[in-house]
C-alpha positions as a Python dict, from the first residue, in 0.01 Angstrom:
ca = {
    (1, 'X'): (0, 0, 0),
    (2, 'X'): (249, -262, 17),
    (3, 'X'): (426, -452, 359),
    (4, 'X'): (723, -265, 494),
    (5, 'X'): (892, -453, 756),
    (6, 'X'): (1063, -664, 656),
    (7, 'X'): (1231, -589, 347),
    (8, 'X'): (1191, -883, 104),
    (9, 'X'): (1472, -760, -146),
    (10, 'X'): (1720, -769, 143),
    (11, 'X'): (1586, -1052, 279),
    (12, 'X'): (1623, -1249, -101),
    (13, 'X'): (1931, -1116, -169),
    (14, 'X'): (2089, -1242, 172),
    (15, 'X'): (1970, -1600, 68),
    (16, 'X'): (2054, -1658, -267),
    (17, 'X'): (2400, -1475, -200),
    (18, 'X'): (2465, -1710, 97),
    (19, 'X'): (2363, -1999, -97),
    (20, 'X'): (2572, -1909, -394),
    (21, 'X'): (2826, -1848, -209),
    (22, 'X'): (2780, -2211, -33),
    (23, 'X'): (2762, -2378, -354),
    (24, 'X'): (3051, -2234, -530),
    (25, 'X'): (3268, -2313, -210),
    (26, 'X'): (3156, -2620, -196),
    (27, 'X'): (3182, -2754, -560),
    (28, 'X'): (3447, -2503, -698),
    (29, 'X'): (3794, -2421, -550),
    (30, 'X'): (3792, -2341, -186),
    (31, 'X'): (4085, -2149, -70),
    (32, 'X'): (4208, -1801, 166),
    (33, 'X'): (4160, -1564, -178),
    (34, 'X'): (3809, -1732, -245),
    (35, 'X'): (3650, -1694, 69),
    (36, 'X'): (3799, -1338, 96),
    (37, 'X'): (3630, -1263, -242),
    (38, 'X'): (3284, -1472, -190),
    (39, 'X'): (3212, -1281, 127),
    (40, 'X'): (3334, -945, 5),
    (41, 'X'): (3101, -975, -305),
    (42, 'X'): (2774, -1091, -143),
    (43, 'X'): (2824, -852, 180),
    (44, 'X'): (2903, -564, -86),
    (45, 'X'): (2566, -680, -291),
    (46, 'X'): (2393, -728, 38),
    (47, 'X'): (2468, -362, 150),
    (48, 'X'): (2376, -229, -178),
    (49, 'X'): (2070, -326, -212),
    (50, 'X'): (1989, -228, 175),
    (51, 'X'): (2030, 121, 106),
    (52, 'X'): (1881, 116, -253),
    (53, 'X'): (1587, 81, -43),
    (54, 'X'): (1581, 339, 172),
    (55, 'X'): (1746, 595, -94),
    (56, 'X'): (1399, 480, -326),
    (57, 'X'): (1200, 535, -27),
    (58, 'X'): (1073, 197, -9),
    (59, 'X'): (1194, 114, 303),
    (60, 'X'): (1312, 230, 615),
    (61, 'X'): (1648, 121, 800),
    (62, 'X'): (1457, -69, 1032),
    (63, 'X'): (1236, -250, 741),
    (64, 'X'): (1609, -359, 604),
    (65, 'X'): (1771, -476, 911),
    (66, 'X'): (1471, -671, 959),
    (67, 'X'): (1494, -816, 627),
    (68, 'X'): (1900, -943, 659),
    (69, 'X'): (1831, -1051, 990),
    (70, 'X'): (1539, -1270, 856),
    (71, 'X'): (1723, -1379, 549),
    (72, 'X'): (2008, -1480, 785),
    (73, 'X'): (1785, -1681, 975),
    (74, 'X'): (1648, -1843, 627),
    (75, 'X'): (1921, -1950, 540),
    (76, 'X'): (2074, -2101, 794),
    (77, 'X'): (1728, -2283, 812),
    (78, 'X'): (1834, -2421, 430),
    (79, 'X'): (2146, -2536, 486),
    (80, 'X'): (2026, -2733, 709),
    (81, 'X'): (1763, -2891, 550),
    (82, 'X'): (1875, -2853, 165),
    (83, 'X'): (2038, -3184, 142),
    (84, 'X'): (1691, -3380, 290),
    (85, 'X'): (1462, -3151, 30),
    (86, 'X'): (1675, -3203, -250),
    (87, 'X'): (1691, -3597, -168),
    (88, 'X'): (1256, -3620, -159),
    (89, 'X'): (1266, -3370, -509),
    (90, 'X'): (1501, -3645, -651),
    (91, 'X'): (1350, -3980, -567),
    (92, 'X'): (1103, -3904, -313),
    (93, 'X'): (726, -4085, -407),
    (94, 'X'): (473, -3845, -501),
    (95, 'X'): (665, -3528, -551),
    (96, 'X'): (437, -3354, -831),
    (97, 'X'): (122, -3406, -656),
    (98, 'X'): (251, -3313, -352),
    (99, 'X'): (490, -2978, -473),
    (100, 'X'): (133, -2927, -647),
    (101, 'X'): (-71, -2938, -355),
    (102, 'X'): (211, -2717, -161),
    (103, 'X'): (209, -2464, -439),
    (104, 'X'): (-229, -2417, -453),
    (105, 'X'): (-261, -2385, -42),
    (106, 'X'): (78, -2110, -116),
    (107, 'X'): (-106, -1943, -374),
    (108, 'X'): (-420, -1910, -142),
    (109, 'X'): (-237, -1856, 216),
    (110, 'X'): (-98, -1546, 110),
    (111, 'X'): (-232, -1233, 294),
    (112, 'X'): (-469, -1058, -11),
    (113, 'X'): (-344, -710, -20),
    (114, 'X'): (-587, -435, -11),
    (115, 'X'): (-504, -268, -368),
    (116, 'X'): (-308, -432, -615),
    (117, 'X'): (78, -438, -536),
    (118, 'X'): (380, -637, -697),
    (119, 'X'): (449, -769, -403),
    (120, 'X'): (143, -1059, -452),
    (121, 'X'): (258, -1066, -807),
    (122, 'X'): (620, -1139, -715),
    (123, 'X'): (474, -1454, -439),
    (124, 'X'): (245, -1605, -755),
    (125, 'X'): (611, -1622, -1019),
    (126, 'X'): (840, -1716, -748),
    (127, 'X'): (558, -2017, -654),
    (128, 'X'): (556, -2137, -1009),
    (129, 'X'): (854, -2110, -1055),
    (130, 'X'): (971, -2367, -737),
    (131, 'X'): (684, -2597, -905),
    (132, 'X'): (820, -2581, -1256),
    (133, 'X'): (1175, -2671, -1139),
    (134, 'X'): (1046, -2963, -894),
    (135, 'X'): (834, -3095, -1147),
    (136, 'X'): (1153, -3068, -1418),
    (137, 'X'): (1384, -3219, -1204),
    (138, 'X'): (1199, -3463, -1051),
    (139, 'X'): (1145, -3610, -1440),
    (140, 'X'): (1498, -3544, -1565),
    (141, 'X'): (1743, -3583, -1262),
    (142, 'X'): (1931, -3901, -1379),
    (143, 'X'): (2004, -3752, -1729),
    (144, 'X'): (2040, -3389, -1690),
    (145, 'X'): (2120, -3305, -1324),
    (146, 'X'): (2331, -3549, -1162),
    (147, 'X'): (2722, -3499, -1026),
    (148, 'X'): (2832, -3582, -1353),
    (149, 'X'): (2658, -3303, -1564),
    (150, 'X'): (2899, -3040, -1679),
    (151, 'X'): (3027, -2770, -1490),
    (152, 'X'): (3007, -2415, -1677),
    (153, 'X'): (3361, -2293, -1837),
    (154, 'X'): (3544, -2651, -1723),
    (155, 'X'): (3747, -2862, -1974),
    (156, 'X'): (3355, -3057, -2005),
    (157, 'X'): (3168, -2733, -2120),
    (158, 'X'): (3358, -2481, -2243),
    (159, 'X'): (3354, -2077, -2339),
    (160, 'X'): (3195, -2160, -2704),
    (161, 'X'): (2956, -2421, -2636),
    (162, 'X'): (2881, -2216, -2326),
    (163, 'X'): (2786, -1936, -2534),
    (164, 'X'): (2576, -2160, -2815),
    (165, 'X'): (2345, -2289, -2472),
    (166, 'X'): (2277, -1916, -2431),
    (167, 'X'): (2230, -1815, -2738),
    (168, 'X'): (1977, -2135, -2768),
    (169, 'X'): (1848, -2169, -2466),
    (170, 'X'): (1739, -1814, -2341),
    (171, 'X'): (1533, -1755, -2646),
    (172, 'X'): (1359, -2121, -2606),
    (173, 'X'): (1250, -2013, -2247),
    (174, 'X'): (1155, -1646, -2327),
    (175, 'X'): (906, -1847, -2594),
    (176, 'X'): (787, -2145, -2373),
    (177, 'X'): (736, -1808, -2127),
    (178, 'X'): (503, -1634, -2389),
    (179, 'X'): (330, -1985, -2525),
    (180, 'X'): (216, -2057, -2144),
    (181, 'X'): (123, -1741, -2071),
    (182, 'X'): (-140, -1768, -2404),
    (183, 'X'): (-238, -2098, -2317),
    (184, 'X'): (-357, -2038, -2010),
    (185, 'X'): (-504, -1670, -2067),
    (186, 'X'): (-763, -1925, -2285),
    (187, 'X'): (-775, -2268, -2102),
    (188, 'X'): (-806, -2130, -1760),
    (189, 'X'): (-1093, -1885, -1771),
    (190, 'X'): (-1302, -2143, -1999),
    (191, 'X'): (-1205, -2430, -1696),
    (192, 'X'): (-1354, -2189, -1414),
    (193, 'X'): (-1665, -2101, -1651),
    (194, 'X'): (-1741, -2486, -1685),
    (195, 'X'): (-1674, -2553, -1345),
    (196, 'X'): (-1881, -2279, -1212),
    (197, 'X'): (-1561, -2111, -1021),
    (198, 'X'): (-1621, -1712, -1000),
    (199, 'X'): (-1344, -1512, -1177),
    (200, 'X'): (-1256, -1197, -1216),
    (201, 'X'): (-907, -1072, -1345),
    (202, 'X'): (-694, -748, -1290),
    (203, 'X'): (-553, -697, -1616),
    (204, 'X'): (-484, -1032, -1823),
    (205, 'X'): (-849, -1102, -1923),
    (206, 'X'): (-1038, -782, -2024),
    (207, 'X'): (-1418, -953, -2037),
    (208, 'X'): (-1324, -1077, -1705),
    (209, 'X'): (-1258, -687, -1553),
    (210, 'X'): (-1474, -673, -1198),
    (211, 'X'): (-1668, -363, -1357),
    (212, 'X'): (-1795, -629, -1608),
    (213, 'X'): (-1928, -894, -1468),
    (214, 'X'): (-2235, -966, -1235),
    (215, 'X'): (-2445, -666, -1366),
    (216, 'X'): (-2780, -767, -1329),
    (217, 'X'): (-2963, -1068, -1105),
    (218, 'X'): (-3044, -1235, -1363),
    (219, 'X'): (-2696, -1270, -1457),
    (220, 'X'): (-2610, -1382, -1170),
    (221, 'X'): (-2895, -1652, -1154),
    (222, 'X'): (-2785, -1812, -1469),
    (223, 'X'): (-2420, -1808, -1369),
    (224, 'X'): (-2535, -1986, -1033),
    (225, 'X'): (-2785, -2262, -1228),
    (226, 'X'): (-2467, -2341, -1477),
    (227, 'X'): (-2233, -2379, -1214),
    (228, 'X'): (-2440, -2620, -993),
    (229, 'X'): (-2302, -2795, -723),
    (230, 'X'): (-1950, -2632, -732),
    (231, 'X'): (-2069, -2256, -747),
    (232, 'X'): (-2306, -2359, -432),
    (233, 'X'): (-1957, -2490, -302),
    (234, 'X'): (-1760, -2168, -339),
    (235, 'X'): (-2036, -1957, -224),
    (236, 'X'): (-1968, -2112, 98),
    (237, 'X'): (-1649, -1907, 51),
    (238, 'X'): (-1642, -1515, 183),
    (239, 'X'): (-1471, -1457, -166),
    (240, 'X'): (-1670, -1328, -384),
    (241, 'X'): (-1438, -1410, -685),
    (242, 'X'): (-1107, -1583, -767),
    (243, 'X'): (-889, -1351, -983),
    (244, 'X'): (-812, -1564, -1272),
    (245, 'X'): (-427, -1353, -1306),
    (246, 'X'): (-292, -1557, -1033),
    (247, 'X'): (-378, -1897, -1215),
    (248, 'X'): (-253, -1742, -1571),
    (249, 'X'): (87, -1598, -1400),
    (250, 'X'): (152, -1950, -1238),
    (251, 'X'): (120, -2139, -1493),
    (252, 'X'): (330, -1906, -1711),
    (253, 'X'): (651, -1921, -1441),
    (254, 'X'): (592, -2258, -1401),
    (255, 'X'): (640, -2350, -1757),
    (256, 'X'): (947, -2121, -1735),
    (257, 'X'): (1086, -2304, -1481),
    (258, 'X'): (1018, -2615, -1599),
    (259, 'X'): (1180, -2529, -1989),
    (260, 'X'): (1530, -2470, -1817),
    (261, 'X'): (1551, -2781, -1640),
    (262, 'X'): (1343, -3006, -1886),
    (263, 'X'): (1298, -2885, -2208),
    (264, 'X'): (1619, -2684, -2323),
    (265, 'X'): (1864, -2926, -2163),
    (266, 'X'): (1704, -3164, -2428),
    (267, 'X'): (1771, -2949, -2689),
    (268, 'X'): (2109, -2941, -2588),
    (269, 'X'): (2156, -3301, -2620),
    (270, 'X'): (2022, -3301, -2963),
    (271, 'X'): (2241, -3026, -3038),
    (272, 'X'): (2500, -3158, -2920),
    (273, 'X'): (2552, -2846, -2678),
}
């Protein structure tokens, strides 16, 4: 039901290990012990994980080989290009639209699987969630995420205010999570219905459910005289239907992504955090 080869959670985990490991090496101390430690962590991780797959069954040895040597390739692709990205996220022209644009042809280029799988599910979050920290930074750079901002547990931020930005911040997030998530459960199907854009939805939307909708022909001819030109448009389309969970879970990573880097670092300056 799902893709085997290769295996995405080896393939993530040898990216954001590497990159972690880049970062702290880079900005942190850099020295015999720390290198020993950084490589012995993220290849221990790395390992781990590899064979949590194949001991759930999920995978085979080949699907996780495939899925290091991929994220290997990845990210030696990023640190290579990082530095360029980060400079057109900061002060490049356009950025929104364009991340925006980027994120819609993402959210539509992805191979449909046959039945439902996380796997789709997982593409959707991880897609809002790059556009809800673009967006965030690209607004709030200059006062939240320049050199100068603090570095966790230094003499500039440390254990106890540390622990007040968690104690603040996760629950902020968890609700701006849960608020955009119920926001667009409403807005979005109402948007498609006025705009004549077929929905259905899996599981966030119950009178949406495929088993409810287009029931008769004369349901169908009054959905196709309200939406006018735009339902002629997408019946151009072999879709059938647009499933309105992909638009609902965007939005709700998205505004996730874009509370940590926008709206709880403001709260933290208020707070004096």
């Amino acid at each position: 039901m799902e893709y085997g080869l290769p295996s995405s959670h080896a393939l993530n985990t040898v990216c954001l290990m590497g990159y972690m490991l880049h970062y702290v090496l880079t900005y942190g101390p850099c020295d015999g012990f720390m290198i020993a430690t950084g490589l012995s962590l993220a290849f221990m991780l790395v390992t781990l994980i590899g064979i949590a797959r194949v001991y759930l069954g999920m995978h085979s040895l080949t699907d996780v080989i495939a899925g290091i040597s991929f994220g290997i390739v990845i990210l030696a692709f990023w640190l290579v290009v990082h530095d360029h990205v980060d400079a057109f996220v900061v002060s490049g022209q356009n950025v929104t639209f364009f991340w925006a644009s980027l994120s819609l042809v993402m959210c539509f280029a992805y191979p449909r699987p046959e039945f439902p799988t996380p796997s789709f599910e997982f593409h959707t979050a991880f897609n809002g969630v790059a556009f809800g920290i673009v967006y965030g930074v690209q607004q709030t750079y200059t006062r939240f995420h320049g050199p100068e901002a603090p570095l966790i547990l230094s003499h500039q931020l440390p254990l106890l205010a540390y622990a007040g930005r968690v104690l603040v911040g996760i629950p902020t997030i968890l609700a701006v999570k849960s608020c955009s998530k119920a926001l667009s459960k409403w807005l979005l199907p109402v948007m498609c219905s006025t705009l004549g854009i077929p929905t259905v939805s899996s599981c966030y939307v119950p009178a949406l459910k495929p088993s409810d909708i287009g029931g008769g022909s004369g349901n169908k001819d009054e959905a196709k005289q309200a939406g006018g030109y735009l339902q002629r448009v997408f019946s151009l389309f072999p879709q059938k239907a647009y499933d309105v969970d992909t638009g609902i879970r965007f939005v709700q990573y998205a505004g996730l992504a874009w509370s940590v880097v926008d709206l709880v670092p403001v709260i933290f300056t208020h707070l004096n955090l």
